[in-house]
CSV table of C-alpha atoms in Angstrom, one decimal:
chain,number,residue,atom,x,y,z
F,1,UNK,CA,109.8,125.6,88.6
F,2,UNK,CA,108.3,122.4,90.7
F,3,UNK,CA,106.3,120.0,89.0
F,4,UNK,CA,104.4,117.0,89.9
F,5,UNK,CA,103.9,114.5,87.5
F,6,UNK,CA,100.8,112.2,88.7
F,7,UNK,CA,100.1,108.6,87.6
F,8,UNK,CA,98.3,105.7,88.4
F,9,UNK,CA,95.1,104.0,87.9
F,10,UNK,CA,90.8,105.8,87.0
F,11,UNK,CA,89.5,102.3,88.0
F,12,UNK,CA,89.7,100.5,91.5
F,13,UNK,CA,87.4,97.5,92.5
F,14,UNK,CA,85.4,98.5,95.6
F,15,UNK,CA,87.5,96.8,98.4
F,16,UNK,CA,91.0,96.8,96.4
F,17,UNK,CA,93.5,99.0,96.9
F,18,UNK,CA,93.7,102.8,95.1
F,19,UNK,CA,97.6,103.3,94.4
F,20,UNK,CA,99.0,106.5,92.7
F,21,UNK,CA,102.3,108.5,92.7
F,22,UNK,CA,103.7,111.7,92.1
F,23,UNK,CA,106.9,112.3,90.4
F,24,UNK,CA,108.4,115.2,91.4
F,25,UNK,CA,111.2,117.6,89.2
F,26,UNK,CA,112.4,121.1,89.9
F,27,UNK,CA,112.4,119.7,94.5
F,28,UNK,CA,113.6,116.6,95.9
F,29,UNK,CA,111.2,114.5,97.7
F,30,UNK,CA,113.7,114.8,101.0
F,31,UNK,CA,113.6,118.7,101.0
F,32,UNK,CA,113.5,119.3,105.2
F,33,UNK,CA,111.4,122.7,103.8
F,34,UNK,CA,108.6,120.8,102.1
F,35,UNK,CA,105.4,118.5,102.5
F,36,UNK,CA,104.5,116.5,100.1
F,37,UNK,CA,100.8,116.1,100.4
F,38,UNK,CA,97.8,114.2,98.8
F,39,UNK,CA,94.3,116.2,98.6
F,40,UNK,CA,90.9,114.9,96.7
F,41,UNK,CA,88.0,116.8,95.6
F,42,UNK,CA,84.6,115.3,95.5
F,43,UNK,CA,81.3,117.2,95.1
F,44,UNK,CA,80.2,115.6,98.5
F,45,UNK,CA,83.8,116.4,100.4
F,46,UNK,CA,84.6,119.2,98.6
F,47,UNK,CA,88.6,119.3,99.0
F,48,UNK,CA,89.8,116.9,101.9
F,49,UNK,CA,93.6,116.9,102.7
F,50,UNK,CA,93.8,113.4,102.8
F,51,UNK,CA,98.2,113.4,104.5
F,52,UNK,CA,101.3,114.2,103.5
F,53,UNK,CA,105.0,112.7,103.9
F,54,UNK,CA,107.7,115.4,104.7
F,55,UNK,CA,111.3,114.4,106.2
F,56,UNK,CA,112.9,117.0,108.8
F,57,UNK,CA,115.8,114.7,110.4
F,58,UNK,CA,113.9,111.6,109.2
F,59,UNK,CA,110.6,110.6,107.6
F,60,UNK,CA,107.2,111.7,108.5
F,61,UNK,CA,103.7,110.1,107.4
F,62,UNK,CA,100.5,112.3,109.3
F,63,UNK,CA,97.0,111.4,108.2
F,64,UNK,CA,93.5,112.6,108.7
F,65,UNK,CA,91.5,111.1,110.9
F,66,UNK,CA,88.8,109.8,108.3
F,67,UNK,CA,90.9,107.9,106.6
F,68,UNK,CA,94.2,107.1,108.8
F,69,UNK,CA,93.2,103.2,109.4
F,70,UNK,CA,93.2,102.9,105.4
F,71,UNK,CA,96.6,105.2,104.0
F,72,UNK,CA,99.8,104.7,103.3
F,73,UNK,CA,102.2,107.5,102.0
F,74,UNK,CA,105.2,106.1,101.2
F,75,UNK,CA,108.8,108.7,100.3
F,76,UNK,CA,110.3,107.2,97.5
F,77,UNK,CA,114.1,109.4,97.2
F,78,UNK,CA,115.5,106.9,94.2
F,79,UNK,CA,113.1,108.1,91.9
F,80,UNK,CA,112.4,111.3,93.9
F,81,UNK,CA,108.5,110.7,94.0
F,82,UNK,CA,106.2,109.7,96.8
F,83,UNK,CA,103.0,107.5,96.6
F,84,UNK,CA,99.2,107.2,97.8
F,85,UNK,CA,97.8,103.7,99.1
F,86,UNK,CA,94.2,103.5,100.4
F,87,UNK,CA,93.0,100.6,100.8
F,88,UNK,CA,89.7,99.0,101.2
F,89,UNK,CA,88.0,101.6,98.7
F,90,UNK,CA,84.3,101.8,98.4
F,91,UNK,CA,82.4,103.9,96.3
F,92,UNK,CA,82.7,106.8,98.6
F,93,UNK,CA,86.5,107.2,97.4
F,94,UNK,CA,85.8,107.8,94.4
F,95,UNK,CA,86.9,111.6,93.5
F,96,UNK,CA,89.5,113.5,92.1
F,97,UNK,CA,93.3,112.5,93.8
F,98,UNK,CA,95.9,115.4,93.6
F,99,UNK,CA,99.2,115.8,94.8
F,100,UNK,CA,100.4,118.9,96.4
F,101,UNK,CA,104.0,120.6,97.7
F,102,UNK,CA,103.4,122.4,101.4
F,103,UNK,CA,106.9,124.9,101.0
F,104,UNK,CA,105.4,126.9,103.6
F,105,UNK,CA,107.6,127.2,107.1
F,106,UNK,CA,105.4,128.9,108.9
F,107,UNK,CA,102.3,128.0,107.4
F,108,UNK,CA,100.4,125.2,105.0
F,109,UNK,CA,100.2,126.1,101.3
F,110,UNK,CA,99.4,124.1,98.8
F,111,UNK,CA,101.7,124.9,95.7
F,112,UNK,CA,102.7,123.8,93.2
F,113,UNK,CA,99.4,120.8,92.8
F,114,UNK,CA,99.9,117.6,90.2
F,115,UNK,CA,97.3,117.5,87.2
F,116,UNK,CA,95.2,115.4,89.4
F,117,UNK,CA,93.7,112.2,88.5
F,118,UNK,CA,89.7,110.9,88.4
F,119,UNK,CA,89.6,107.5,90.4
F,120,UNK,CA,86.7,105.9,90.0
F,121,UNK,CA,85.3,103.0,92.8
F,122,UNK,CA,83.5,100.5,90.9
F,123,UNK,CA,82.8,97.0,89.7
V,1,UNK,CA,89.2,120.8,114.0
V,2,UNK,CA,89.0,123.7,112.3
V,3,UNK,CA,86.2,125.1,110.0
V,4,UNK,CA,86.8,126.5,106.5
V,5,UNK,CA,83.2,129.0,105.9
V,6,UNK,CA,83.0,130.6,102.4
V,7,UNK,CA,80.0,133.1,101.1
V,8,UNK,CA,78.5,133.9,98.8
V,9,UNK,CA,78.4,129.6,97.3
V,10,UNK,CA,78.0,131.4,94.0
V,11,UNK,CA,78.0,135.3,92.5
V,12,UNK,CA,77.2,136.3,88.9
V,13,UNK,CA,79.2,140.1,88.2
V,14,UNK,CA,79.5,142.2,85.8
V,15,UNK,CA,83.2,143.1,83.9
V,16,UNK,CA,84.6,145.4,85.6
V,17,UNK,CA,82.4,145.3,89.0
V,18,UNK,CA,84.4,144.8,92.4
V,19,UNK,CA,83.6,141.3,93.9
V,20,UNK,CA,84.3,140.1,97.3
V,21,UNK,CA,84.6,137.1,99.0
V,22,UNK,CA,84.7,136.4,103.0
V,23,UNK,CA,86.0,133.3,104.8
V,24,UNK,CA,85.3,132.6,108.6
V,25,UNK,CA,87.3,130.3,110.6
V,26,UNK,CA,85.9,128.8,113.5
V,27,UNK,CA,88.4,129.3,115.6
V,28,UNK,CA,91.1,131.8,115.4
V,29,UNK,CA,94.6,129.9,114.0
V,30,UNK,CA,97.4,131.7,113.0
V,31,UNK,CA,97.4,134.9,110.0
V,32,UNK,CA,98.6,132.3,107.7
V,33,UNK,CA,95.5,131.8,105.2
V,34,UNK,CA,95.5,130.9,101.5
V,35,UNK,CA,93.8,132.1,98.8
V,36,UNK,CA,92.8,129.1,95.5
V,37,UNK,CA,91.6,129.5,92.7
V,38,UNK,CA,90.5,126.7,90.5
V,39,UNK,CA,89.1,126.6,86.7
V,40,UNK,CA,86.8,123.0,85.3
V,41,UNK,CA,89.0,120.7,84.5
V,42,UNK,CA,91.9,122.5,86.6
V,43,UNK,CA,93.9,122.1,89.3
V,44,UNK,CA,93.7,124.8,92.5
V,45,UNK,CA,95.7,127.1,92.0
V,46,UNK,CA,97.4,129.5,94.5
V,47,UNK,CA,96.6,133.5,94.5
V,48,UNK,CA,97.3,134.4,98.1
V,49,UNK,CA,99.1,133.3,100.9
V,50,UNK,CA,99.1,134.7,104.3
V,51,UNK,CA,96.4,136.2,104.2
V,52,UNK,CA,98.0,139.6,102.2
V,53,UNK,CA,100.8,138.2,100.2
V,54,UNK,CA,99.7,137.5,96.2
V,55,UNK,CA,102.1,134.7,94.6
V,56,UNK,CA,103.8,135.6,91.6
V,57,UNK,CA,102.6,136.5,88.3
V,58,UNK,CA,99.1,136.7,89.8
V,59,UNK,CA,97.6,139.9,88.8
V,60,UNK,CA,97.4,143.2,90.9
V,61,UNK,CA,93.5,142.8,91.1
V,62,UNK,CA,93.6,140.0,93.0
V,63,UNK,CA,93.9,141.4,97.1
V,64,UNK,CA,93.3,139.7,100.2
V,65,UNK,CA,93.2,141.2,104.1
V,66,UNK,CA,91.9,140.2,107.4
V,67,UNK,CA,93.0,137.9,110.5
V,68,UNK,CA,91.8,136.0,113.9
V,69,UNK,CA,88.6,134.6,112.0
V,70,UNK,CA,87.7,136.5,109.0
V,71,UNK,CA,89.1,136.9,106.5
V,72,UNK,CA,88.5,138.4,102.2
V,73,UNK,CA,89.6,137.6,98.7
V,74,UNK,CA,89.0,140.8,97.0
V,75,UNK,CA,88.9,141.1,93.0
V,76,UNK,CA,88.6,145.2,92.5
V,77,UNK,CA,87.3,144.6,88.7
V,78,UNK,CA,86.5,141.3,87.8
V,79,UNK,CA,87.4,140.0,84.3
V,80,UNK,CA,86.2,137.7,82.2
V,81,UNK,CA,89.1,134.8,82.8
V,82,UNK,CA,88.7,135.1,86.5
V,83,UNK,CA,85.6,132.9,86.1
V,84,UNK,CA,86.1,130.4,88.0
V,85,UNK,CA,85.1,129.0,91.6
V,86,UNK,CA,87.7,130.6,94.5
V,87,UNK,CA,88.2,128.4,98.2
V,88,UNK,CA,90.3,129.8,101.1
V,89,UNK,CA,92.4,127.4,103.5
V,90,UNK,CA,94.0,127.6,106.6
V,91,UNK,CA,95.9,124.7,108.0
V,92,UNK,CA,95.0,121.6,106.7
V,93,UNK,CA,90.6,123.0,105.8
V,94,UNK,CA,89.7,124.5,103.2
V,95,UNK,CA,86.8,126.3,102.7
V,96,UNK,CA,83.4,125.1,100.7
V,97,UNK,CA,84.0,127.4,97.5
V,98,UNK,CA,82.9,130.4,95.9
V,99,UNK,CA,81.7,130.5,92.7
V,100,UNK,CA,82.4,133.1,90.1
V,101,UNK,CA,80.2,133.8,87.5
V,102,UNK,CA,80.5,137.2,84.8
V,103,UNK,CA,77.1,138.2,83.5
């Protein structure tokens, strides 16, 4: 059974960098059939996909256009986890952040999800 | 980018009712559409993928159908535990959600 466990601070100051980590059990971050995603949810934006990292003979990362200039998602094979860094945050980045696995080769299906981390951007 | 539009945004129904939630894509993408259930304070949970395949362990009262740009989630007999918000998803885009309340 695959499980994802998120960690990271719940409060970030404006203009600083939001950093979260998602630890994987029951699968490996370097799986050639999975992709590892970050998704956020806020009342104003709903569920918003932010980006993903995946291994297909080499590492790839894809990012949503809306955050592409500010986001980095990195795998950490030594700890079997992946991370999110979102820089220059503003109040609009306040949201619940989720990590999720996409296991479907023929399509996109997010399962499982991490428990979620409420990140508040405030001074 | 694909836009996913769900209707209705909220619905109230009685236990035992048949409930239908609609999801429309702005353009035809493929038949791989997923439905999720989310309860307050919890992460979304997969119910159905590939438009009509029931995830293991999900009650059989849930079913999905559709293709092209029109998809449907049906709850055949609404139960108290089904009170939640339901989301469709295709590609990297989610619908806006349908909140299901029990009368």
